[in-house]
Amino acid sequence: MFSKSTEYALRAVLYIAKYSSADKKIGIETVSTAVGSPKSFTAKVLQKLTKNNCLINSVSGPNGGFFLTEEAKKTSMLRILEILEEEHVITKCVLGLQECSDVNPCPMHNRYKLIKPLLIDMFENKSIQDVLNELTDSSITLIDVQDIRITHK
Amino acid sequence: MFSKSTEYALRAVLYIAKYSSADKKIGIETVSTAVGSPKSFTAKVLQKLTKNNCLINSVSGPNGGFFLTEEAKKTSMLRILEILEEEHVITKCVLGLQECSDVNPCPMHNRYKLIKPLLIDMFENKSIQDVLNELTDSSITLIDVQDIRITHK
DNA sequence: ATAATTAAGGACAAATATATCCTTAATTAT
DNA sequence: ATAATTAAGGATATATTTGTCCTTAATTAT
Ligand code: FES
Ligand code: FES
């Protein structure tokens, strides 16, 4: 559904939000390993989330890294899609017409117009903090099980 | 949501299904103009839909072109996604994990598992013929309004 | 101040998706 | 049979996405 960039962003933000704070920042190495994404590429994605907007905070230097403020954790998951410019994945026409609206509906529109609001709501009406609360359930994961490697020594 | 290939496929199949029959085939020029897609690229896409599977029929030569049998019109819209290998867009995990299931749910899964069946149903439980019936409503379109050019003479 | 650590960012590489062009094969009309 | 028409398919081009590497800047610890 989403691009790799957005998938990495969603996973990385959730990981950083869960395991970091202003005094305990998380480095890109840790984040990318934890969510199973390529390090340098994930770094670029996180830059978008720190610079243009201020969803994530970052600090250079020793003990530096990424973290989210408590305020930032109140942000909706939709914000991440917006920054990566992927809300259109949900909002655009299923057949690829310019507009998805009741004005010039495509043949799939009458069905999709019932689903689209649910997809939007799934992200809009759900804060990062909401997700974190669900993450306390240990059965919920941010990484593929097959990516988990047990390293001896 | 879907790739250009799939968007073109969905629009082209619907157009061909609506305006063709075994005695009135539609050429690629007409199809691509009608649905606003690049001709040669659309030709490749239609090849996938004719060759590997038999959703669309095609005949070379004068008065040749593409058409759908009445039987083919009973096919579900999901079949188009399958041939283009894009069902995964709907079925895969929103965060990009390998499996989307209750076994290893991601933090978005509990919400997405309510929506995913609706998305699948939108395509699976809807035949090409069903869409054609809705297309009789003239307000429903297959092409962007801004792509419509009024040519004088 | 110096060295070490870590994110920022530029440059480049590889993979994939999208698009075009041209030749070939099939079919039909004459 | 020949010519005309149309899809099939190969080759290639372009754009975008994804991924890597290296240098720079910022920060901290010593
Ligand atoms: S107009 Fe196509 S899904 Fe709304
Ligand atoms: S496991 Fe992520 S959406 Fe189902």
XYZ file of C-alpha atoms (C1' of nucleotides) and ligand atoms in Angstrom:
374
model
C 0.000 0.000 0.000
C 2.660 2.499 1.037
C 6.173 3.048 -0.289
C 9.199 1.601 1.470
C 10.041 5.091 2.703
C 6.697 5.419 4.415
C 6.776 1.912 5.846
C 10.210 2.576 7.324
C 9.027 5.934 8.640
C 5.994 4.462 10.347
C 7.990 1.685 11.982
C 10.921 3.907 12.934
C 8.772 6.614 14.489
C 6.903 4.050 16.554
C 10.154 2.491 17.716
C 11.749 5.810 18.591
C 8.620 6.979 20.353
C 8.491 3.828 22.416
C 12.129 3.495 23.448
C 13.397 7.056 23.642
C 13.000 10.211 25.662
C 14.833 13.536 25.906
C 17.447 11.875 28.166
C 17.594 8.581 26.295
C 18.065 9.169 22.604
C 18.252 6.377 20.088
C 20.860 6.162 17.330
C 20.110 5.366 13.706
C 22.018 2.076 13.982
C 19.721 0.883 16.761
C 16.564 2.092 15.050
C 17.288 0.531 11.678
C 18.294 -2.767 13.231
C 15.220 -2.795 15.421
C 12.732 -2.188 12.657
C 14.636 -4.099 9.966
C 15.348 -1.281 7.545
C 18.504 -0.210 5.671
C 20.485 2.180 7.866
C 21.468 4.976 5.471
C 18.161 4.965 3.705
C 16.293 5.131 6.991
C 18.540 8.028 7.991
C 17.293 9.979 4.975
C 13.711 9.209 5.866
C 14.212 10.370 9.452
C 15.779 13.590 8.190
C 12.486 14.419 6.518
C 10.707 13.848 9.796
C 13.103 16.072 11.754
C 13.857 18.945 9.403
C 10.862 20.201 7.431
C 8.541 19.536 10.302
C 9.187 18.769 13.922
C 7.736 15.370 14.576
C 11.070 13.905 15.621
C 13.877 15.662 17.493
C 17.503 14.834 16.895
C 20.820 15.696 18.515
C 24.274 15.136 17.064
C 27.318 13.999 18.996
C 27.965 11.434 21.725
C 24.793 10.186 23.396
C 22.949 11.912 20.612
C 20.246 10.381 18.501
C 16.537 10.660 17.875
C 13.676 11.111 20.277
C 10.081 12.284 20.488
C 8.773 14.758 22.983
C 5.641 13.867 24.943
C 3.896 16.528 22.897
C 5.028 14.918 19.655
C 3.624 11.588 20.762
C 0.183 13.153 20.685
C 0.548 13.621 16.921
C -1.708 11.538 14.733
C -0.268 8.746 12.630
C -1.654 10.591 9.609
C 1.001 13.271 10.156
C 3.663 10.762 9.166
C 1.849 10.044 5.911
C 1.534 13.770 5.274
C 5.235 14.454 5.773
C 6.164 11.590 3.455
C 3.452 12.857 1.096
C 1.597 9.586 0.951
C -1.887 10.517 2.198
C -2.845 10.518 -1.459
C -2.439 6.727 -1.429
C -5.602 6.677 0.625
C -7.386 9.709 -0.718
C -6.881 9.413 -4.461
C -9.136 7.575 -6.887
C -8.745 3.803 -7.016
C -8.696 3.907 -10.838
C -6.161 6.742 -10.853
C -8.445 9.579 -11.917
C -7.339 13.017 -10.765
C -10.128 13.547 -8.304
C -11.925 11.074 -6.100
C -15.228 12.702 -5.392
C -18.955 12.361 -5.779
C -18.823 14.949 -8.557
C -17.021 12.809 -11.133
C -17.185 9.366 -9.611
C -15.401 6.447 -11.247
C -17.157 3.073 -11.395
C -15.492 1.974 -8.141
C -16.283 5.159 -6.269
C -19.633 4.218 -4.801
C -17.960 1.379 -2.964
C -14.701 3.097 -2.144
C -16.401 6.141 -0.666
C -17.558 3.909 2.158
C -14.046 2.620 2.839
C -11.920 5.720 2.356
C -13.157 7.455 5.503
C -12.289 4.347 7.498
C -8.746 4.319 6.139
C -8.311 7.999 6.893
C -9.737 7.518 10.357
C -7.351 4.644 10.998
C -4.471 7.121 10.815
C -6.067 10.435 11.692
C -7.891 9.361 14.789
C -4.956 7.452 16.172
C -2.024 9.160 17.877
C 1.468 7.760 18.174
C 0.770 7.465 21.887
C -2.333 5.383 21.161
C -0.165 2.950 19.242
C 2.406 2.828 22.018
C -0.273 1.851 24.482
C -1.202 -1.083 22.285
C 2.455 -2.006 21.924
C 2.602 -2.916 25.608
C 0.885 -6.072 24.453
C 4.028 -8.100 23.818
C 2.428 -10.024 20.954
C 2.469 -6.893 18.844
C 5.616 -6.418 16.818
C 7.480 -3.876 14.719
C 9.798 -6.280 12.933
C 9.385 -9.388 10.863
C 9.959 -12.543 12.864
C 12.200 -13.894 10.117
C 14.422 -10.843 10.477
C 15.189 -11.690 14.061
C 18.599 -13.310 14.288
C 19.844 -14.965 17.416
C 23.521 -14.122 17.596
C 25.654 -16.323 19.808
C 28.410 -14.546 21.719
C -2.872 3.004 -4.029
C -2.149 0.952 -7.133
C 0.633 1.242 -9.727
C 0.062 3.009 -13.034
C -0.006 -0.394 -14.739
C -2.880 -1.545 -12.583
C -4.779 1.714 -12.898
C -4.503 1.530 -16.681
C -5.536 -2.127 -16.605
C -8.620 -1.463 -14.515
C -9.747 1.421 -16.707
C -8.924 -0.331 -19.986
C -10.702 -3.550 -19.079
C -13.803 -1.660 -18.072
C -13.761 0.339 -21.288
C -13.229 -2.711 -23.475
C -15.891 -4.641 -21.625
C -18.357 -1.836 -22.074
C -17.807 -0.970 -25.715
C -16.768 -4.237 -27.322
C -18.128 -7.630 -28.243
C -16.916 -10.553 -30.372
C -18.105 -8.730 -33.499
C -17.050 -5.251 -32.429
C -13.461 -5.289 -31.250
C -11.678 -2.229 -29.960
C -8.167 -1.223 -31.010
C -5.427 -0.123 -28.638
C -5.496 3.398 -30.068
C -9.149 3.789 -29.159
C -8.756 2.239 -25.726
C -5.741 4.294 -24.667
C -7.323 7.513 -25.889
C -10.589 6.699 -24.159
C -9.079 5.991 -20.761
C -6.257 8.522 -21.031
C -3.261 6.209 -20.885
C -0.065 5.986 -22.981
C -0.715 3.758 -25.985
C 2.344 1.487 -26.118
C 2.523 1.110 -22.390
C -1.145 0.203 -22.223
C -0.540 -2.338 -24.983
C 1.987 -4.096 -22.747
C -0.464 -4.119 -19.895
C -3.205 -5.591 -22.064
C -0.801 -8.280 -23.253
C -0.562 -9.504 -19.678
C -4.326 -9.670 -19.511
C -4.623 -11.626 -22.756
C -1.664 -13.991 -22.684
C -0.929 -15.483 -19.283
C -4.587 -15.632 -18.464
C -7.643 -15.226 -20.589
C -9.513 -12.280 -19.192
C -9.330 -10.371 -22.456
C -9.462 -11.790 -25.977
C -7.539 -10.243 -28.817
C -7.414 -10.684 -32.588
C -4.762 -9.310 -34.932
C -5.422 -7.888 -38.360
C -8.017 -5.602 -39.872
C -11.088 -5.167 -37.691
C -9.069 -6.850 -34.995
C -8.650 -5.577 -31.468
C -9.624 -6.455 -27.951
C -12.892 -7.712 -26.540
C -14.372 -9.559 -23.597
C -16.660 -12.529 -23.831
C -19.881 -12.472 -21.851
C -18.319 -15.162 -19.703
C -15.270 -12.987 -19.051
C -17.489 -10.128 -17.918
C -18.564 -12.304 -15.007
C -14.993 -12.234 -13.719
C -14.418 -10.353 -10.484
C -12.470 -7.109 -10.497
C -10.042 -8.788 -8.115
C -8.869 -10.957 -11.011
C -7.344 -7.899 -12.643
C -5.376 -7.154 -9.493
C -4.211 -10.768 -9.354
C -2.958 -10.787 -12.936
C -1.072 -7.551 -12.381
C 0.113 -8.995 -9.072
C -1.187 -6.149 -6.987
C -3.596 -7.872 -4.598
C -0.782 -7.606 -2.078
C -1.356 -3.853 -2.020
C -4.534 -4.647 -0.144
C -3.555 -7.799 1.691
C -0.110 -6.967 2.980
C 0.720 -5.328 6.285
C 0.300 -1.559 6.458
C 3.723 -1.212 8.109
C 5.347 -3.496 5.535
C 5.850 -6.579 7.684
C 5.955 -9.840 5.760
C 2.691 -11.195 7.065
C -0.484 -9.368 7.960
C -2.207 -11.674 10.367
C -3.506 -12.018 13.888
C -0.498 -14.199 14.704
C 2.136 -11.458 14.511
C 0.067 -8.311 14.389
C 1.714 -4.943 13.909
C 0.462 -1.972 15.933
C -1.923 -0.952 13.155
C -3.315 -4.422 12.610
C -6.226 -4.303 15.013
C -7.678 -1.442 13.044
C -6.668 -2.595 9.597
C -8.136 -6.049 10.064
C -11.554 -4.426 10.072
C -10.898 -2.568 6.814
C -8.957 -5.130 4.787
C -11.952 -7.430 4.253
C -13.930 -4.473 2.950
C -11.211 -3.609 0.436
C -10.985 -7.201 -0.721
C -14.733 -7.414 -0.968
C -14.867 -4.239 -3.035
C -12.975 -6.085 -5.785
C -13.794 -9.726 -5.155
C -17.513 -9.413 -4.783
C -17.859 -7.156 -7.793
C -17.784 -8.483 -11.352
C -16.850 -6.496 -14.414
C -20.503 -6.770 -15.443
C -21.564 -5.248 -12.124
C -19.397 -2.241 -12.880
C -20.794 -1.971 -16.409
C -24.308 -1.827 -15.028
C -23.307 1.135 -12.879
C -21.617 2.760 -15.854
C -24.972 3.222 -17.543
C -25.288 6.124 -15.160
C -23.772 8.763 -17.398
C -22.312 10.683 -14.474
C -19.817 7.890 -13.931
C -16.584 8.282 -15.832
C -13.436 6.400 -16.830
C -11.347 9.381 -17.796
C -10.275 12.588 -16.154
C -12.421 15.514 -17.204
C -9.310 17.592 -17.839
C -8.119 14.970 -20.318
C -11.160 15.487 -22.493
C -10.258 17.646 -25.478
C -12.854 19.085 -27.782
C -11.349 18.919 -31.242
C -12.882 21.186 -33.872
C -13.083 19.761 -37.394
C 41.780 22.241 22.780
C 41.471 17.487 21.142
C 39.408 13.410 20.115
C 35.382 10.710 19.757
C 30.616 10.174 18.528
C 26.573 10.903 15.984
C 23.210 13.157 12.706
C 23.096 15.936 8.245
C 23.723 15.935 3.718
C 25.955 15.392 -0.944
C 27.179 12.216 -4.465
C 26.551 8.233 -6.538
C 24.800 3.339 -7.585
C 21.337 -0.094 -8.322
C 16.775 -1.568 -8.956
C 12.272 -0.906 -10.546
C 8.516 1.405 -12.902
C 7.052 3.873 -16.725
C 7.231 5.019 -21.512
C 8.511 4.851 -26.541
C 9.978 2.877 -30.817
C 10.494 -0.499 -34.148
C 10.088 -5.108 -36.069
C 7.438 -9.387 -36.407
C 3.427 -12.195 -36.675
C -1.369 -12.818 -37.446
C -5.419 -11.764 -39.844
C -8.328 -9.746 -43.213
C -9.678 -7.445 -47.525
C -8.714 -6.970 -52.222
C -0.982 -13.825 -53.735
C -0.576 -9.038 -52.215
C -1.347 -5.323 -49.509
C -3.244 -3.368 -45.492
C -4.298 -3.542 -40.666
C -3.639 -4.622 -36.010
C -1.742 -7.067 -31.813
C 2.692 -9.250 -30.003
C 6.981 -8.600 -28.564
C 11.960 -7.079 -28.419
C 14.967 -3.327 -27.569
C 15.787 0.744 -25.593
C 15.016 5.146 -23.072
C 13.580 7.856 -19.119
C 12.023 8.603 -14.486
C 11.506 7.307 -9.914
C 12.485 4.674 -5.955
C 15.540 2.497 -3.147
C 19.995 1.917 -1.346
C 25.098 2.925 -0.240
C 29.158 5.555 0.733
C 31.708 9.309 2.190
C 32.390 13.952 3.967
C 30.803 17.657 6.959
C 28.793 19.647 10.939
C 27.374 19.424 15.604
C 27.958 17.889 20.146
C 30.072 15.750 24.003
C 33.705 13.699 26.847
C 38.400 13.926 28.037
S -13.590 8.579 -7.992
Fe -12.571 6.679 -8.225
S -12.588 5.944 -6.167
Fe -13.555 7.887 -5.950
S 0.025 -7.034 10.579
Fe 0.260 -4.958 10.019
S -1.681 -4.491 9.187
Fe -1.920 -6.590 9.691
